[in-house]
Short mmCIF file of C-alpha atoms in Angstrom, two decimals:
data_model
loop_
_atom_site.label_atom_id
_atom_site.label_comp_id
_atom_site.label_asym_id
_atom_site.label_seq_id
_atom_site.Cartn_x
_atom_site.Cartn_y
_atom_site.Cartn_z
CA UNK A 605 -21.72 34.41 44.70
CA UNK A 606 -20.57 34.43 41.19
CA UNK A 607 -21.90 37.20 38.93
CA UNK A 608 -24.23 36.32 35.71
CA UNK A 609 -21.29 36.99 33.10
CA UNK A 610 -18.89 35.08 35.49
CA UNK A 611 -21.20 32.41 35.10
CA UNK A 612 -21.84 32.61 32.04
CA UNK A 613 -18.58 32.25 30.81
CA UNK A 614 -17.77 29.48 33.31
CA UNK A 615 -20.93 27.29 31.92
CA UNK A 616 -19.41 28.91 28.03
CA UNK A 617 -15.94 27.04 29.44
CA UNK A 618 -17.61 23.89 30.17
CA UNK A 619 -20.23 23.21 27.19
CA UNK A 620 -17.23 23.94 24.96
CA UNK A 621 -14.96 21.36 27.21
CA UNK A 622 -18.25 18.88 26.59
CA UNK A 623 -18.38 19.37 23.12
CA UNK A 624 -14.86 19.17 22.02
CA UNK A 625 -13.48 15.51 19.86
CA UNK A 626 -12.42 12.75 22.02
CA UNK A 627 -9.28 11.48 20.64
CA UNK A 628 -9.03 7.97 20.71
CA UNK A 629 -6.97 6.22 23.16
CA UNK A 630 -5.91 3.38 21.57
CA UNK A 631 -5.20 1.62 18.33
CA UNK A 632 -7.78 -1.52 18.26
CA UNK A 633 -9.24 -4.22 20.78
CA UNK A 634 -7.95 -7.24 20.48
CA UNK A 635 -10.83 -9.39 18.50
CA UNK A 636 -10.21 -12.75 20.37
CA UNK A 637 -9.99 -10.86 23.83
CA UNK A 638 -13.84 -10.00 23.33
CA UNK A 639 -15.45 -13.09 21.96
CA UNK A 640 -14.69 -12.44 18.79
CA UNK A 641 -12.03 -13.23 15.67
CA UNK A 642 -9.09 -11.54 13.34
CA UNK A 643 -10.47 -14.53 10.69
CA UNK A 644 -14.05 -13.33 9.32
CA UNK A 645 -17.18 -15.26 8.41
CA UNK A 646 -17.59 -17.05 5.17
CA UNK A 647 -19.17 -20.11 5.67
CA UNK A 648 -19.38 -22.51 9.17
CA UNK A 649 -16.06 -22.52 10.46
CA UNK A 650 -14.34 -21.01 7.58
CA UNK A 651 -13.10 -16.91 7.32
CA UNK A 652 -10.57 -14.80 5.58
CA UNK A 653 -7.86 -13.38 7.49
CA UNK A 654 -8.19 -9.74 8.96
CA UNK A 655 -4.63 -8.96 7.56
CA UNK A 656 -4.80 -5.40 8.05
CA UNK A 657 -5.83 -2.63 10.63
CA UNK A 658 -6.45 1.19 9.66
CA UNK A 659 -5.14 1.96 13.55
CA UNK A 660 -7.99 4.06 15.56
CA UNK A 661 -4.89 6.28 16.21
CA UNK A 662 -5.06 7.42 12.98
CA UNK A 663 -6.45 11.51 11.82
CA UNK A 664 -10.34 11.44 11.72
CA UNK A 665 -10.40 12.54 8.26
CA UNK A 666 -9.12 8.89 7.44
CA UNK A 667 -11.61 6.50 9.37
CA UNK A 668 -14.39 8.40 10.99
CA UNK A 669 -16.37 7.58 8.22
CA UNK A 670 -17.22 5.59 5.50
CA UNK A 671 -16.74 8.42 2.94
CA UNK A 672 -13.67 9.43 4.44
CA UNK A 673 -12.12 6.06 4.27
CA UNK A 674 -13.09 5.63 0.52
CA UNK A 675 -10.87 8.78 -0.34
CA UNK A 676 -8.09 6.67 1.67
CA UNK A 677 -8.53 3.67 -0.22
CA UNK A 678 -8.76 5.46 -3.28
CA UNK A 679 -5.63 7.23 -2.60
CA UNK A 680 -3.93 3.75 -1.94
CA UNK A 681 -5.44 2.09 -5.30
CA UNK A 682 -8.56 1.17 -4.60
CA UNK A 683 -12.15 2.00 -5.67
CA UNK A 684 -15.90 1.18 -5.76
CA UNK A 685 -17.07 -1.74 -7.47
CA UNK A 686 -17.84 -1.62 -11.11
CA UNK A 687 -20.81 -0.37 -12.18
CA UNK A 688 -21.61 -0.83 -8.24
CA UNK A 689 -22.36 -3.94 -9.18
CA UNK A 690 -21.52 -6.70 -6.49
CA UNK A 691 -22.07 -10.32 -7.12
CA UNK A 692 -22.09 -12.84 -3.91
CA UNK A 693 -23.13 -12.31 -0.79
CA UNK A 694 -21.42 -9.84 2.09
CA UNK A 695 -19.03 -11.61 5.04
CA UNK A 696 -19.27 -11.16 8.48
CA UNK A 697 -16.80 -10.42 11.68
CA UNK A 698 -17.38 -10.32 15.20
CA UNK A 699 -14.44 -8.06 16.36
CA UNK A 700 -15.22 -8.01 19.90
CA UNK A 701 -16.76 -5.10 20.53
CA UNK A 702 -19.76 -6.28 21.55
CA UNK A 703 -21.70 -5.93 18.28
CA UNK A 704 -21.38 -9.28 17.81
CA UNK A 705 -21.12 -10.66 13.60
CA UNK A 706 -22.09 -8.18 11.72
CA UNK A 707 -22.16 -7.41 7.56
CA UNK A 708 -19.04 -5.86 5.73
CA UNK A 709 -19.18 -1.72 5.59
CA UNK A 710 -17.38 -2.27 2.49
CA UNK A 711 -15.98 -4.33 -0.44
CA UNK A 712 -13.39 -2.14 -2.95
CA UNK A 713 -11.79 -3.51 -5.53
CA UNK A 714 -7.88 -2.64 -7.20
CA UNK A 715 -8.49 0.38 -9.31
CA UNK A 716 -6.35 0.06 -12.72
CA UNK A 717 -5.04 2.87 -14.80
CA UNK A 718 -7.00 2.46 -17.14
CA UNK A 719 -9.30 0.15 -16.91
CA UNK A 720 -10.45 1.00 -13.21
CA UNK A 721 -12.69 -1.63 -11.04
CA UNK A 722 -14.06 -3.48 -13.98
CA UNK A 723 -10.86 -4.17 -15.27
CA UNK A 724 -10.30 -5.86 -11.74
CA UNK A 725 -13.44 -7.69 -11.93
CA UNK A 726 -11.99 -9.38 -15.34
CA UNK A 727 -8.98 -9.76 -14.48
CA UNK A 728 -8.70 -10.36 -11.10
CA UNK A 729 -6.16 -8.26 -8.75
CA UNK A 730 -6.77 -7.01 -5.10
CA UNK A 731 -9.35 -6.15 -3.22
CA UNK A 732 -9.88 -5.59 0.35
CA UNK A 733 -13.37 -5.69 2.61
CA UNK A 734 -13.94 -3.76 5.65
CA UNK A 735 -15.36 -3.66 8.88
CA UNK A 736 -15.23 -0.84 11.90
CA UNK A 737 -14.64 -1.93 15.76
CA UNK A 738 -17.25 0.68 17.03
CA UNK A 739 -19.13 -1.73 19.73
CA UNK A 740 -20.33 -0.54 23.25
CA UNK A 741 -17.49 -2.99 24.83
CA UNK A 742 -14.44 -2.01 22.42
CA UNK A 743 -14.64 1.17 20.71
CA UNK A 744 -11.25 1.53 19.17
CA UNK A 745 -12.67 3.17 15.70
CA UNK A 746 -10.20 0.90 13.72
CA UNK A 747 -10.87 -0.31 10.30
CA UNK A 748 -10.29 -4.31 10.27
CA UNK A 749 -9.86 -5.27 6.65
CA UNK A 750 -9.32 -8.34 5.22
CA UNK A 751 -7.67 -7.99 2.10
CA UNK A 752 -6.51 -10.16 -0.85
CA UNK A 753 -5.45 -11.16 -3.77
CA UNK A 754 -7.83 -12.39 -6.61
CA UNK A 755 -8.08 -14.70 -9.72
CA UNK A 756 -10.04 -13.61 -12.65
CA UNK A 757 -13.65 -14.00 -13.32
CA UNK A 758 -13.44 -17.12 -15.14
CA UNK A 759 -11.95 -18.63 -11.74
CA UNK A 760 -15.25 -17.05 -9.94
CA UNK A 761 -12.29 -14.54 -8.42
CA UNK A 762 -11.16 -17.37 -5.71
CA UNK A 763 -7.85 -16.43 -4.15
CA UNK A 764 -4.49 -16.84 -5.39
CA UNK A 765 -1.95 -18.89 -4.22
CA UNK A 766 -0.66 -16.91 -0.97
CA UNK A 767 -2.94 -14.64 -1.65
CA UNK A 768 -4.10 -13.02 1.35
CA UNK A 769 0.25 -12.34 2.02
CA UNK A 770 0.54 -11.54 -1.27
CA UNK A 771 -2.77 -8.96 -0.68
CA UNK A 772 -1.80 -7.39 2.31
CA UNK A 773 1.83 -6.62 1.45
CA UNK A 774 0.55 -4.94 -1.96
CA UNK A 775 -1.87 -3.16 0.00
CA UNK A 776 0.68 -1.74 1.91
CA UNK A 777 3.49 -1.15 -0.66
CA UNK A 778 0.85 1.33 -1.94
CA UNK A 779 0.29 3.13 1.42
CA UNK A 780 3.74 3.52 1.82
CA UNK A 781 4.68 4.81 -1.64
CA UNK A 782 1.23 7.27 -1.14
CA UNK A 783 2.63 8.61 2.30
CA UNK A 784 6.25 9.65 0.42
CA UNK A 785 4.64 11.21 -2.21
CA UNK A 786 2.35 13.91 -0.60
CA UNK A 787 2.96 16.15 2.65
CA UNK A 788 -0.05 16.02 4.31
CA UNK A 789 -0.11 12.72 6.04
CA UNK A 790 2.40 10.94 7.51
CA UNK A 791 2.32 6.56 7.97
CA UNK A 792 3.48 3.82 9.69
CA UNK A 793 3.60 0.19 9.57
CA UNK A 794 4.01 -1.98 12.25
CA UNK A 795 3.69 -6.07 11.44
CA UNK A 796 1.88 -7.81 14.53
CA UNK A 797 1.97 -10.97 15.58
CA UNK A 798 -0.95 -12.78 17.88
CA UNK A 799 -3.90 -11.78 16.69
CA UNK A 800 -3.81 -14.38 14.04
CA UNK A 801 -3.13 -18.13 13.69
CA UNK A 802 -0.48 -18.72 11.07
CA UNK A 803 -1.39 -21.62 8.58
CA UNK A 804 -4.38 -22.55 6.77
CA UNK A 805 -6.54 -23.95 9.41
CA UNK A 806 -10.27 -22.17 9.15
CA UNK A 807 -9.00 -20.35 6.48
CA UNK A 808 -10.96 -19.70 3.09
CA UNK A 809 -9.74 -21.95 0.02
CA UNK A 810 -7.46 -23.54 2.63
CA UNK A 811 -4.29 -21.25 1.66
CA UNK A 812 -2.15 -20.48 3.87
CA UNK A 813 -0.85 -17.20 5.59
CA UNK A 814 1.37 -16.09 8.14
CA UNK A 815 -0.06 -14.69 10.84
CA UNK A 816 0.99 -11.39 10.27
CA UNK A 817 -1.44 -8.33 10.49
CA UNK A 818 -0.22 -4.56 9.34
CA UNK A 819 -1.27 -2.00 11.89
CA UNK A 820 -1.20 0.99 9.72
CA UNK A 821 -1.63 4.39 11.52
CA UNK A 822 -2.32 7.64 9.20
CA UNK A 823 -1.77 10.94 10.85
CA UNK A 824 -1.91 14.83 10.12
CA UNK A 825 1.02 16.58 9.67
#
């Protein structure tokens, strides 16, 4: 029979077994495995592109929350709305995880020095929206973002030619020059194919894009 502090300290062994972080196991579900899409919800049968994934491989202090990924995106050039003010209504995704189409977590907007998010919302620049694959079915943690590049407000900030390529690759030109100049963090990049029809078909504005989506995974040195 095991003595009180044996026990003790094996139940001590256990709740602290219990109680210490999962890591995640993977880097996202595949939308389109689960029912769902890499193109979000605009209008009937129309979406923007999910061009890039914040991997659910990446450090917690990244994507475990919202507040942690706005210091990301802020780090990689993005920011808040101006003013907070927001003008149209939020998109939806369905990314398979069994939540089914739900509202963007977040819209951020290129952050200019100076000039910051309202000089973005005059001028037009990128600007990415967000989503996280959390569902009971698929519970990778990833951010899904669909990100692009914008015309100016007289053009009601509609997309630019190539945009959404043109969107992604900035977004990650500035992740990648972010990573090399601090030590704390290390990235990659990997370009996937699969997840996304190339062309234009079901795509916003009817431009184009090539099917690429950049898995970006953000650890902890």
């Amino acid at each position: 029979m095991l003595s009180f502090s044996r026990l003790t300290l094996a139940l001590a062994v256990v709740g602290a077994a219990v109680a210490a972080p999962t890591k995640r196991a993977v880097a996202y579900y595949n939308p389109n495995n689960g029912g769902g899409s890499e193109v979000d919800i605009v209008s009937a049968g129309l979406g923007e592109p999910m061009n890039v994934i914040i991997s659910g491989l990446s450090d917690s202090t990244i994507i475990s929350s919202q507040s942690n990924f706005l210091s990301f995106a802020q780090d990689i050039g993005f920011s808040t709305e101006c003013l907070g003010i927001h003008i149209g209504a939020a998109q939806q995704a369905n990314l398979g995880d069994g939540n089914g189409a739900v509202d963007q977590l977040v819209e951020y907007r290129e952050n200019y020095n100076p000039g910051g998010t309202c000089l973005e919302s005059l001028i037009g620049g990128n600007h990415l929206r967000g989503w996280i694959q959390n569902g009971p079915s698929a519970n990778s943690g990833a951010w899904f973002l669909a990100v692009s590049q914008e015309e100016n407000a007289t053009e009601n900030h509609d997309i630019v030619p190539n945009g959404y390529n043109i969107g992604r690759d900035a977004l990650v030109a500035n992740a990648n020059a972010w990573a090399a100049g601090q030590s704390a963090y290390s990235l990659t990049v990997e370009y996937v194919s699969g997840l996304l029809p190339a062309g234009s078909d079901g795509i916003n504005h009817g431009i184009s894009q090539d099917g690429q989506v950049a898995v970006i995974t953000v650890t902890k040195n």
